[in-house]
């Protein structure tokens, strides 16, 4: 199969894509978080193609994307008041809500769970495609399972060339990490996966917000099945450090000094870069000022793809504190590093 990247986002082209989706094809679509691998969320065979293209384990459920809040009504048993508040505050946006599913939603979309995950993305082109398709679109990240998520059409192409007919190219994703996934109950909400909407933001709308215990203890089973898999990993082994730029630069130097014959790649803040640039050779990506979780999130996956292309031997990254958007980005970085994170 030839994979075509669609760069001209005309009405005709979006209609072509919507038609392909409605008739059971898999198409990569842009969102504000990462690129998604979309298929008709009411069509089991279409969703089978997503699992095949990604090599995704079949117990890992999909998120159904809708063009507006109204469209979730037929997909769920009921919409509790808490869910309405969240929808009002955060949709369209990077918040996925799980609710008890209606009979219309196939088990294929939920990995056999009785809840369905729903999101309305804050991306005009995406929502136009969803509206034209007229069906909920199941869309996990458009990468091969276990590899970094794509935030550009080129990164999608690198993983999906030959596996899907179309990639809709709308430039780089603005947020760069996946959505926050929450389970909504009558008495509060649980964050199953940290993402673009932070705990603090949720607490402004809902009183009782907790994290799934799995997120801090590897002994529990996660309620978002996808969280148990090794994820987001670049080709080269990666290690991360969190601390003041001086301490991070020193820790990097200690590692680099022992890796004399190997080619390193470094994801760092401007301040750490300034301390290293005269002494260290290798691939650098500077994401912004020290502690800036927003620019780190925006650049993170793109940089891992770039380091893969460079074919480096090892990667060192500078992390940020575990608060606000930092919780989401450090959750991804920890998985990319296989847990190899050192607090200085
Ligand atoms: P991705 O496919 O990369 O966008 O990831 C989707 C995430 O949402 C995974 O971690 C899934 O396990 C999680 N998820 C999807 N549906 C549900 C559900 N019904 N209940 C709990 N987690 C879900
Ligand atoms: Mg994913």
mmCIF file of C-alpha atoms and ligand atoms in Angstrom:
data_model
loop_
_atom_site.group_PDB
_atom_site.id
_atom_site.type_symbol
_atom_site.label_atom_id
_atom_site.label_comp_id
_atom_site.label_asym_id
_atom_site.label_seq_id
_atom_site.Cartn_x
_atom_site.Cartn_y
_atom_site.Cartn_z
ATOM 1 C CA UNK A 1 0.000 0.000 0.000
ATOM 2 C CA UNK A 2 1.259 3.499 -0.874
ATOM 3 C CA UNK A 3 0.972 6.007 1.948
ATOM 4 C CA UNK A 4 0.049 9.510 0.807
ATOM 5 C CA UNK A 5 0.765 12.570 2.932
ATOM 6 C CA UNK A 6 -2.029 15.125 2.404
ATOM 7 C CA UNK A 7 -0.662 18.633 2.866
ATOM 8 C CA UNK A 8 -3.356 20.651 1.062
ATOM 9 C CA UNK A 9 -6.143 20.827 3.590
ATOM 10 C CA UNK A 10 -8.946 21.681 1.144
ATOM 11 C CA UNK A 11 -12.572 20.751 1.745
ATOM 12 C CA UNK A 12 -12.287 18.105 -1.025
ATOM 13 C CA UNK A 13 -9.277 16.479 0.599
ATOM 14 C CA UNK A 14 -10.850 16.483 4.061
ATOM 15 C CA UNK A 15 -13.965 14.939 2.533
ATOM 16 C CA UNK A 16 -11.831 12.250 0.895
ATOM 17 C CA UNK A 17 -10.290 11.454 4.276
ATOM 18 C CA UNK A 18 -13.664 11.442 6.058
ATOM 19 C CA UNK A 19 -15.028 9.099 3.408
ATOM 20 C CA UNK A 20 -12.062 6.744 3.813
ATOM 21 C CA UNK A 21 -12.632 6.721 7.594
ATOM 22 C CA UNK A 22 -16.345 6.057 7.232
ATOM 23 C CA UNK A 23 -15.685 3.186 4.881
ATOM 24 C CA UNK A 24 -13.369 1.366 7.276
ATOM 25 C CA UNK A 25 -9.891 2.668 6.339
ATOM 26 C CA UNK A 26 -7.243 3.790 8.842
ATOM 27 C CA UNK A 27 -6.014 7.387 8.422
ATOM 28 C CA UNK A 28 -3.476 9.345 10.488
ATOM 29 C CA UNK A 29 -4.976 12.615 11.699
ATOM 30 C CA UNK A 30 -3.515 15.614 13.537
ATOM 31 C CA UNK A 31 -4.669 16.628 17.029
ATOM 32 C CA UNK A 32 -3.320 19.211 19.480
ATOM 33 C CA UNK A 33 -1.687 16.439 21.602
ATOM 34 C CA UNK A 34 -0.033 13.972 19.168
ATOM 35 C CA UNK A 35 -0.956 12.531 15.750
ATOM 36 C CA UNK A 36 -3.658 9.850 15.970
ATOM 37 C CA UNK A 37 -4.255 6.692 13.963
ATOM 38 C CA UNK A 38 -7.954 7.098 13.231
ATOM 39 C CA UNK A 39 -10.628 4.540 12.325
ATOM 40 C CA UNK A 40 -14.413 4.278 12.624
ATOM 41 C CA UNK A 41 -15.030 3.680 16.346
ATOM 42 C CA UNK A 42 -18.267 1.797 15.656
ATOM 43 C CA UNK A 43 -16.673 -0.632 13.193
ATOM 44 C CA UNK A 44 -14.791 -3.563 14.760
ATOM 45 C CA UNK A 45 -12.982 -4.516 11.555
ATOM 46 C CA UNK A 46 -11.759 -0.942 11.051
ATOM 47 C CA UNK A 47 -10.411 -0.909 14.616
ATOM 48 C CA UNK A 48 -8.717 -4.272 14.047
ATOM 49 C CA UNK A 49 -6.696 -2.487 11.357
ATOM 50 C CA UNK A 50 -5.475 0.054 13.959
ATOM 51 C CA UNK A 51 -4.242 -2.733 16.220
ATOM 52 C CA UNK A 52 -2.539 -4.409 13.238
ATOM 53 C CA UNK A 53 -0.862 -1.197 11.990
ATOM 54 C CA UNK A 54 0.454 -0.321 15.464
ATOM 55 C CA UNK A 55 1.227 -3.838 16.656
ATOM 56 C CA UNK A 56 -0.790 -2.810 19.711
ATOM 57 C CA UNK A 57 -1.773 -5.374 22.386
ATOM 58 C CA UNK A 58 -5.519 -5.987 22.058
ATOM 59 C CA UNK A 59 -6.284 -5.421 25.761
ATOM 60 C CA UNK A 60 -5.213 -1.785 25.404
ATOM 61 C CA UNK A 61 -8.402 0.205 24.707
ATOM 62 C CA UNK A 62 -8.820 3.120 22.302
ATOM 63 C CA UNK A 63 -10.030 6.683 22.816
ATOM 64 C CA UNK A 64 -13.094 7.681 20.760
ATOM 65 C CA UNK A 65 -12.823 11.224 19.362
ATOM 66 C CA UNK A 66 -15.902 13.353 18.685
ATOM 67 C CA UNK A 67 -16.433 16.732 17.001
ATOM 68 C CA UNK A 68 -18.644 18.085 19.813
ATOM 69 C CA UNK A 69 -19.881 17.167 23.293
ATOM 70 C CA UNK A 70 -23.400 16.419 22.028
ATOM 71 C CA UNK A 71 -22.066 13.445 20.021
ATOM 72 C CA UNK A 72 -21.150 11.407 23.108
ATOM 73 C CA UNK A 73 -24.792 10.916 24.172
ATOM 74 C CA UNK A 74 -25.453 7.719 22.162
ATOM 75 C CA UNK A 75 -22.077 6.276 23.248
ATOM 76 C CA UNK A 76 -22.625 6.302 27.033
ATOM 77 C CA UNK A 77 -25.232 5.057 29.525
ATOM 78 C CA UNK A 78 -25.520 8.467 31.189
ATOM 79 C CA UNK A 79 -23.547 11.674 31.653
ATOM 80 C CA UNK A 80 -23.062 12.432 35.379
ATOM 81 C CA UNK A 81 -22.983 16.063 36.535
ATOM 82 C CA UNK A 82 -19.219 15.839 37.181
ATOM 83 C CA UNK A 83 -18.626 14.820 33.561
ATOM 84 C CA UNK A 84 -20.743 17.723 32.361
ATOM 85 C CA UNK A 85 -18.654 20.133 34.429
ATOM 86 C CA UNK A 86 -15.410 18.735 32.973
ATOM 87 C CA UNK A 87 -16.753 18.854 29.432
ATOM 88 C CA UNK A 88 -17.875 22.430 29.911
ATOM 89 C CA UNK A 89 -14.494 23.471 31.343
ATOM 90 C CA UNK A 90 -12.041 21.501 29.171
ATOM 91 C CA UNK A 91 -13.602 20.519 25.826
ATOM 92 C CA UNK A 92 -12.480 20.933 23.208
ATOM 93 C CA UNK A 93 -9.110 20.066 24.737
ATOM 94 C CA UNK A 94 -6.601 17.443 25.932
ATOM 95 C CA UNK A 95 -8.911 15.730 28.451
ATOM 96 C CA UNK A 96 -10.180 12.160 27.930
ATOM 97 C CA UNK A 97 -13.119 11.069 30.066
ATOM 98 C CA UNK A 98 -14.097 7.432 30.674
ATOM 99 C CA UNK A 99 -17.815 6.709 31.249
ATOM 100 C CA UNK A 100 -19.928 3.508 31.278
ATOM 101 C CA UNK A 101 -20.429 2.606 27.600
ATOM 102 C CA UNK A 102 -23.718 2.094 25.778
ATOM 103 C CA UNK A 103 -24.417 -1.031 23.707
ATOM 104 C CA UNK A 104 -23.615 0.934 20.546
ATOM 105 C CA UNK A 105 -19.881 0.944 21.398
ATOM 106 C CA UNK A 106 -18.182 -2.298 20.286
ATOM 107 C CA UNK A 107 -15.986 -4.173 22.777
ATOM 108 C CA UNK A 108 -13.117 -3.699 20.325
ATOM 109 C CA UNK A 109 -13.051 0.016 21.214
ATOM 110 C CA UNK A 110 -12.767 -0.623 24.966
ATOM 111 C CA UNK A 111 -10.588 -3.744 25.086
ATOM 112 C CA UNK A 112 -13.559 -5.499 26.690
ATOM 113 C CA UNK A 113 -13.915 -2.905 29.515
ATOM 114 C CA UNK A 114 -17.389 -1.589 30.325
ATOM 115 C CA UNK A 115 -16.202 2.025 30.111
ATOM 116 C CA UNK A 116 -15.492 3.976 26.958
ATOM 117 C CA UNK A 117 -12.836 6.722 26.743
ATOM 118 C CA UNK A 118 -14.023 9.936 25.025
ATOM 119 C CA UNK A 119 -12.380 13.150 23.880
ATOM 120 C CA UNK A 120 -13.180 16.227 21.811
ATOM 121 C CA UNK A 121 -9.851 17.560 20.455
ATOM 122 C CA UNK A 122 -8.970 21.258 20.311
ATOM 123 C CA UNK A 123 -7.801 21.163 16.699
ATOM 124 C CA UNK A 124 -9.881 22.757 13.943
ATOM 125 C CA UNK A 125 -8.793 20.408 11.117
ATOM 126 C CA UNK A 126 -9.278 17.353 13.298
ATOM 127 C CA UNK A 127 -12.755 18.430 14.341
ATOM 128 C CA UNK A 128 -13.676 19.173 10.743
ATOM 129 C CA UNK A 129 -12.647 15.635 9.742
ATOM 130 C CA UNK A 130 -14.609 14.204 12.692
ATOM 131 C CA UNK A 131 -17.705 16.207 11.750
ATOM 132 C CA UNK A 132 -17.459 15.157 8.073
ATOM 133 C CA UNK A 133 -16.960 11.501 9.045
ATOM 134 C CA UNK A 134 -20.100 11.655 11.199
ATOM 135 C CA UNK A 135 -18.971 8.734 13.387
ATOM 136 C CA UNK A 136 -16.784 8.647 16.524
ATOM 137 C CA UNK A 137 -13.172 8.082 15.488
ATOM 138 C CA UNK A 138 -11.015 5.724 17.542
ATOM 139 C CA UNK A 139 -7.504 7.159 17.457
ATOM 140 C CA UNK A 140 -4.504 6.004 19.488
ATOM 141 C CA UNK A 141 -1.159 7.675 18.882
ATOM 142 C CA UNK A 142 0.027 7.013 15.309
ATOM 143 C CA UNK A 143 3.275 5.218 16.221
ATOM 144 C CA UNK A 144 4.278 1.569 16.284
ATOM 145 C CA UNK A 145 3.477 0.348 19.794
ATOM 146 C CA UNK A 146 6.291 1.074 22.261
ATOM 147 C CA UNK A 147 7.979 3.760 20.135
ATOM 148 C CA UNK A 148 7.793 7.525 20.725
ATOM 149 C CA UNK A 149 4.475 9.137 19.779
ATOM 150 C CA UNK A 150 4.526 11.255 16.592
ATOM 151 C CA UNK A 151 4.056 15.029 16.740
ATOM 152 C CA UNK A 152 4.783 15.595 13.023
ATOM 153 C CA UNK A 153 3.461 13.980 9.828
ATOM 154 C CA UNK A 154 7.018 12.902 8.970
ATOM 155 C CA UNK A 155 7.304 10.978 12.249
ATOM 156 C CA UNK A 156 4.006 9.236 11.432
ATOM 157 C CA UNK A 157 5.329 8.399 7.961
ATOM 158 C CA UNK A 158 8.514 6.886 9.393
ATOM 159 C CA UNK A 159 6.443 4.344 11.391
ATOM 160 C CA UNK A 160 3.363 3.931 9.180
ATOM 161 C CA UNK A 161 4.655 4.071 5.590
ATOM 162 C CA UNK A 162 3.056 1.173 3.689
ATOM 163 C CA UNK A 163 0.600 0.411 6.512
ATOM 164 C CA UNK A 164 -2.095 3.079 5.987
ATOM 165 C CA UNK A 165 -3.420 4.965 2.907
ATOM 166 C CA UNK A 166 -3.340 8.601 4.173
ATOM 167 C CA UNK A 167 -1.614 10.922 6.627
ATOM 168 C CA UNK A 168 -3.178 14.373 7.092
ATOM 169 C CA UNK A 169 -0.333 16.858 7.632
ATOM 170 C CA UNK A 170 -1.301 19.907 9.706
ATOM 171 C CA UNK A 171 2.174 20.732 11.009
ATOM 172 C CA UNK A 172 3.610 20.095 14.469
ATOM 173 C CA UNK A 173 1.224 19.346 17.372
ATOM 174 C CA UNK A 174 0.974 22.307 19.752
ATOM 175 C CA UNK A 175 0.959 20.413 23.074
ATOM 176 C CA UNK A 176 3.149 17.428 22.241
ATOM 177 C CA UNK A 177 2.099 14.946 24.974
ATOM 178 C CA UNK A 178 -1.016 12.776 25.058
ATOM 179 C CA UNK A 179 -4.263 13.759 26.751
ATOM 180 C CA UNK A 180 -5.004 13.412 30.447
ATOM 181 C CA UNK A 181 -7.250 10.353 30.981
ATOM 182 C CA UNK A 182 -9.736 10.541 33.889
ATOM 183 C CA UNK A 183 -12.296 8.110 35.204
ATOM 184 C CA UNK A 184 -15.456 9.960 36.242
ATOM 185 C CA UNK A 185 -17.513 8.563 39.124
ATOM 186 C CA UNK A 186 -20.389 10.048 41.116
ATOM 187 C CA UNK A 187 -18.131 11.066 44.009
ATOM 188 C CA UNK A 188 -15.084 12.384 42.129
ATOM 189 C CA UNK A 189 -12.501 11.643 39.453
ATOM 190 C CA UNK A 190 -9.311 9.602 39.193
ATOM 191 C CA UNK A 191 -6.424 10.549 36.884
ATOM 192 C CA UNK A 192 -5.458 7.348 35.069
ATOM 193 C CA UNK A 193 -2.852 9.005 32.836
ATOM 194 C CA UNK A 194 -1.359 12.490 33.408
ATOM 195 C CA UNK A 195 -1.455 14.758 30.355
ATOM 196 C CA UNK A 196 -2.123 18.218 28.973
ATOM 197 C CA UNK A 197 -4.775 19.048 31.612
ATOM 198 C CA UNK A 198 -3.082 19.107 35.027
ATOM 199 C CA UNK A 199 -4.407 18.000 38.440
ATOM 200 C CA UNK A 200 -4.445 21.641 39.556
ATOM 201 C CA UNK A 201 -6.619 22.597 36.569
ATOM 202 C CA UNK A 202 -9.029 19.734 37.311
ATOM 203 C CA UNK A 203 -9.252 20.750 40.986
ATOM 204 C CA UNK A 204 -10.580 24.138 39.975
ATOM 205 C CA UNK A 205 -13.653 22.353 38.555
ATOM 206 C CA UNK A 206 -14.074 19.145 40.614
ATOM 207 C CA UNK A 207 -13.453 18.808 44.355
ATOM 208 C CA UNK A 208 -12.215 15.217 44.670
ATOM 209 C CA UNK A 209 -9.332 14.557 42.242
ATOM 210 C CA UNK A 210 -6.907 11.700 42.889
ATOM 211 C CA UNK A 211 -4.215 9.883 40.931
ATOM 212 C CA UNK A 212 -4.594 6.174 40.119
ATOM 213 C CA UNK A 213 -2.368 4.509 42.803
ATOM 214 C CA UNK A 214 -0.572 2.744 39.938
ATOM 215 C CA UNK A 215 1.094 6.008 38.931
ATOM 216 C CA UNK A 216 3.208 6.064 42.104
ATOM 217 C CA UNK A 217 3.508 2.325 42.772
ATOM 218 C CA UNK A 218 4.523 -0.209 40.177
ATOM 219 C CA UNK A 219 2.795 -2.954 42.217
ATOM 220 C CA UNK A 220 -0.776 -1.961 41.412
ATOM 221 C CA UNK A 221 -2.490 -2.772 38.117
ATOM 222 C CA UNK A 222 -3.211 0.439 36.180
ATOM 223 C CA UNK A 223 -6.842 1.255 35.408
ATOM 224 C CA UNK A 224 -5.692 2.605 32.021
ATOM 225 C CA UNK A 225 -4.333 -0.673 30.608
ATOM 226 C CA UNK A 226 -2.024 1.205 28.219
ATOM 227 C CA UNK A 227 0.005 2.544 31.141
ATOM 228 C CA UNK A 228 1.511 -0.847 31.961
ATOM 229 C CA UNK A 229 3.415 -1.162 28.716
ATOM 230 C CA UNK A 230 6.944 0.101 28.098
ATOM 231 C CA UNK A 231 6.277 3.152 25.994
ATOM 232 C CA UNK A 232 7.738 6.065 24.140
ATOM 233 C CA UNK A 233 11.216 4.536 23.982
ATOM 234 C CA UNK A 234 13.881 5.930 21.610
ATOM 235 C CA UNK A 235 16.295 3.509 19.880
ATOM 236 C CA UNK A 236 19.278 4.432 22.070
ATOM 237 C CA UNK A 237 19.340 3.901 25.860
ATOM 238 C CA UNK A 238 18.297 7.055 27.671
ATOM 239 C CA UNK A 239 18.941 8.444 31.129
ATOM 240 C CA UNK A 240 17.474 11.578 32.749
ATOM 241 C CA UNK A 241 18.600 13.963 35.480
ATOM 242 C CA UNK A 242 16.604 16.523 37.441
ATOM 243 C CA UNK A 243 18.248 19.355 39.347
ATOM 244 C CA UNK A 244 19.811 22.792 39.012
ATOM 245 C CA UNK A 245 21.631 23.380 35.684
ATOM 246 C CA UNK A 246 25.050 23.297 37.342
ATOM 247 C CA UNK A 247 24.359 19.868 38.904
ATOM 248 C CA UNK A 248 22.815 18.552 35.673
ATOM 249 C CA UNK A 249 25.783 19.755 33.592
ATOM 250 C CA UNK A 250 28.181 18.071 36.046
ATOM 251 C CA UNK A 251 26.219 14.794 35.984
ATOM 252 C CA UNK A 252 26.190 14.852 32.163
ATOM 253 C CA UNK A 253 29.948 15.513 32.079
ATOM 254 C CA UNK A 254 30.609 12.565 34.413
ATOM 255 C CA UNK A 255 28.702 10.230 32.088
ATOM 256 C CA UNK A 256 30.156 11.703 28.875
ATOM 257 C CA UNK A 257 33.730 11.336 30.175
ATOM 258 C CA UNK A 258 33.189 7.574 30.468
ATOM 259 C CA UNK A 259 31.677 7.231 26.980
ATOM 260 C CA UNK A 260 34.688 8.319 24.961
ATOM 261 C CA UNK A 261 34.044 6.212 21.854
ATOM 262 C CA UNK A 262 30.273 6.640 21.850
ATOM 263 C CA UNK A 263 28.119 9.315 20.247
ATOM 264 C CA UNK A 264 25.799 11.058 22.686
ATOM 265 C CA UNK A 265 22.642 13.129 22.281
ATOM 266 C CA UNK A 266 21.530 15.684 24.846
ATOM 267 C CA UNK A 267 18.104 17.159 25.548
ATOM 268 C CA UNK A 268 18.736 20.147 27.798
ATOM 269 C CA UNK A 269 17.568 23.572 28.975
ATOM 270 C CA UNK A 270 19.252 26.729 27.704
ATOM 271 C CA UNK A 271 21.035 27.202 31.046
ATOM 272 C CA UNK A 272 22.520 23.688 31.035
ATOM 273 C CA UNK A 273 23.466 24.028 27.363
ATOM 274 C CA UNK A 274 25.406 27.213 28.151
ATOM 275 C CA UNK A 275 27.447 25.274 30.720
ATOM 276 C CA UNK A 276 28.149 22.332 28.385
ATOM 277 C CA UNK A 277 28.490 23.801 24.897
ATOM 278 C CA UNK A 278 32.200 24.589 24.943
ATOM 279 C CA UNK A 279 33.287 21.188 26.264
ATOM 280 C CA UNK A 280 30.900 18.648 24.855
ATOM 281 C CA UNK A 281 30.428 17.343 21.313
ATOM 282 C CA UNK A 282 27.291 15.538 20.236
ATOM 283 C CA UNK A 283 23.713 16.167 19.143
ATOM 284 C CA UNK A 284 22.069 18.844 21.278
ATOM 285 C CA UNK A 285 18.451 19.863 21.490
ATOM 286 C CA UNK A 286 17.729 22.903 23.667
ATOM 287 C CA UNK A 287 14.068 23.007 24.716
ATOM 288 C CA UNK A 288 13.763 26.313 26.533
ATOM 289 C CA UNK A 289 14.583 27.710 29.932
ATOM 290 C CA UNK A 290 15.287 25.480 32.926
ATOM 291 C CA UNK A 291 12.037 24.076 34.377
ATOM 292 C CA UNK A 292 9.909 24.972 31.346
ATOM 293 C CA UNK A 293 7.597 21.935 31.117
ATOM 294 C CA UNK A 294 5.566 23.462 28.264
ATOM 295 C CA UNK A 295 8.483 23.711 25.820
ATOM 296 C CA UNK A 296 9.858 20.360 27.000
ATOM 297 C CA UNK A 297 6.461 18.711 26.295
ATOM 298 C CA UNK A 298 6.227 20.396 22.889
ATOM 299 C CA UNK A 299 9.706 19.263 21.818
ATOM 300 C CA UNK A 300 10.017 15.907 23.607
ATOM 301 C CA UNK A 301 8.811 13.319 21.069
ATOM 302 C CA UNK A 302 10.097 15.331 18.111
ATOM 303 C CA UNK A 303 13.558 15.285 19.667
ATOM 304 C CA UNK A 304 13.472 11.537 20.366
ATOM 305 C CA UNK A 305 12.593 10.978 16.682
ATOM 306 C CA UNK A 306 15.454 13.261 15.666
ATOM 307 C CA UNK A 307 17.908 11.360 17.896
ATOM 308 C CA UNK A 308 16.680 8.095 16.311
ATOM 309 C CA UNK A 309 17.421 9.547 12.858
ATOM 310 C CA UNK A 310 20.915 10.613 13.956
ATOM 311 C CA UNK A 311 21.566 7.033 15.112
ATOM 312 C CA UNK A 312 23.238 8.105 18.375
ATOM 313 C CA UNK A 313 24.542 5.567 20.916
ATOM 314 C CA UNK A 314 23.078 7.049 24.095
ATOM 315 C CA UNK A 315 20.789 9.881 25.212
ATOM 316 C CA UNK A 316 20.977 12.121 28.286
ATOM 317 C CA UNK A 317 17.996 14.320 29.147
ATOM 318 C CA UNK A 318 17.320 17.071 31.648
ATOM 319 C CA UNK A 319 13.925 16.667 33.329
ATOM 320 C CA UNK A 320 11.685 19.095 35.208
ATOM 321 C CA UNK A 321 9.980 18.992 38.618
ATOM 322 C CA UNK A 322 6.985 16.715 39.054
ATOM 323 C CA UNK A 323 4.242 19.344 39.237
ATOM 324 C CA UNK A 324 1.778 20.942 36.826
ATOM 325 C CA UNK A 325 2.444 19.810 33.252
ATOM 326 C CA UNK A 326 5.742 18.406 34.603
ATOM 327 C CA UNK A 327 3.801 15.368 35.904
ATOM 328 C CA UNK A 328 2.781 14.395 32.354
ATOM 329 C CA UNK A 329 6.135 14.998 30.722
ATOM 330 C CA UNK A 330 8.079 13.219 33.489
ATOM 331 C CA UNK A 331 5.683 10.243 33.246
ATOM 332 C CA UNK A 332 6.627 9.942 29.540
ATOM 333 C CA UNK A 333 10.320 10.590 30.183
ATOM 334 C CA UNK A 334 10.415 7.927 32.903
ATOM 335 C CA UNK A 335 8.995 5.370 30.470
ATOM 336 C CA UNK A 336 11.369 6.471 27.690
ATOM 337 C CA UNK A 337 14.269 5.966 30.137
ATOM 338 C CA UNK A 338 12.960 2.637 31.468
ATOM 339 C CA UNK A 339 12.839 4.294 34.926
ATOM 340 C CA UNK A 340 16.428 5.551 34.730
ATOM 341 C CA UNK A 341 15.861 9.008 36.305
ATOM 342 C CA UNK A 342 18.179 10.548 38.892
ATOM 343 C CA UNK A 343 17.197 13.434 41.193
ATOM 344 C CA UNK A 344 20.332 15.473 41.939
HETATM 345 P P1 LIG B 1 -3.338 6.259 23.291
HETATM 346 O O1 LIG B 1 -3.992 5.183 22.530
HETATM 347 O O2 LIG B 1 -1.854 6.263 23.164
HETATM 348 O O3 LIG B 1 -3.979 7.579 23.028
HETATM 349 O O4 LIG B 1 -3.652 5.895 24.797
HETATM 350 C C1 LIG B 1 -4.974 5.743 25.271
HETATM 351 C C2 LIG B 1 -4.910 5.566 26.770
HETATM 352 O O5 LIG B 1 -6.237 5.601 27.303
HETATM 353 C C3 LIG B 1 -4.311 4.232 27.157
HETATM 354 O O6 LIG B 1 -3.484 4.389 28.301
HETATM 355 C C4 LIG B 1 -5.549 3.399 27.471
HETATM 356 O O7 LIG B 1 -5.270 2.339 28.334
HETATM 357 C C5 LIG B 1 -6.464 4.452 28.090
HETATM 358 N N1 LIG B 1 -7.878 4.070 27.987
HETATM 359 C C6 LIG B 1 -8.617 3.987 26.875
HETATM 360 N N2 LIG B 1 -9.861 3.552 27.151
HETATM 361 C C7 LIG B 1 -9.924 3.367 28.482
HETATM 362 C C8 LIG B 1 -10.939 2.909 29.377
HETATM 363 N N3 LIG B 1 -12.147 2.570 28.955
HETATM 364 N N4 LIG B 1 -10.631 2.827 30.692
HETATM 365 C C9 LIG B 1 -9.398 3.157 31.120
HETATM 366 N N5 LIG B 1 -8.393 3.588 30.324
HETATM 367 C C10 LIG B 1 -8.640 3.693 29.022
HETATM 368 MG MG1 LIG B 2 0.102 5.857 22.529
#
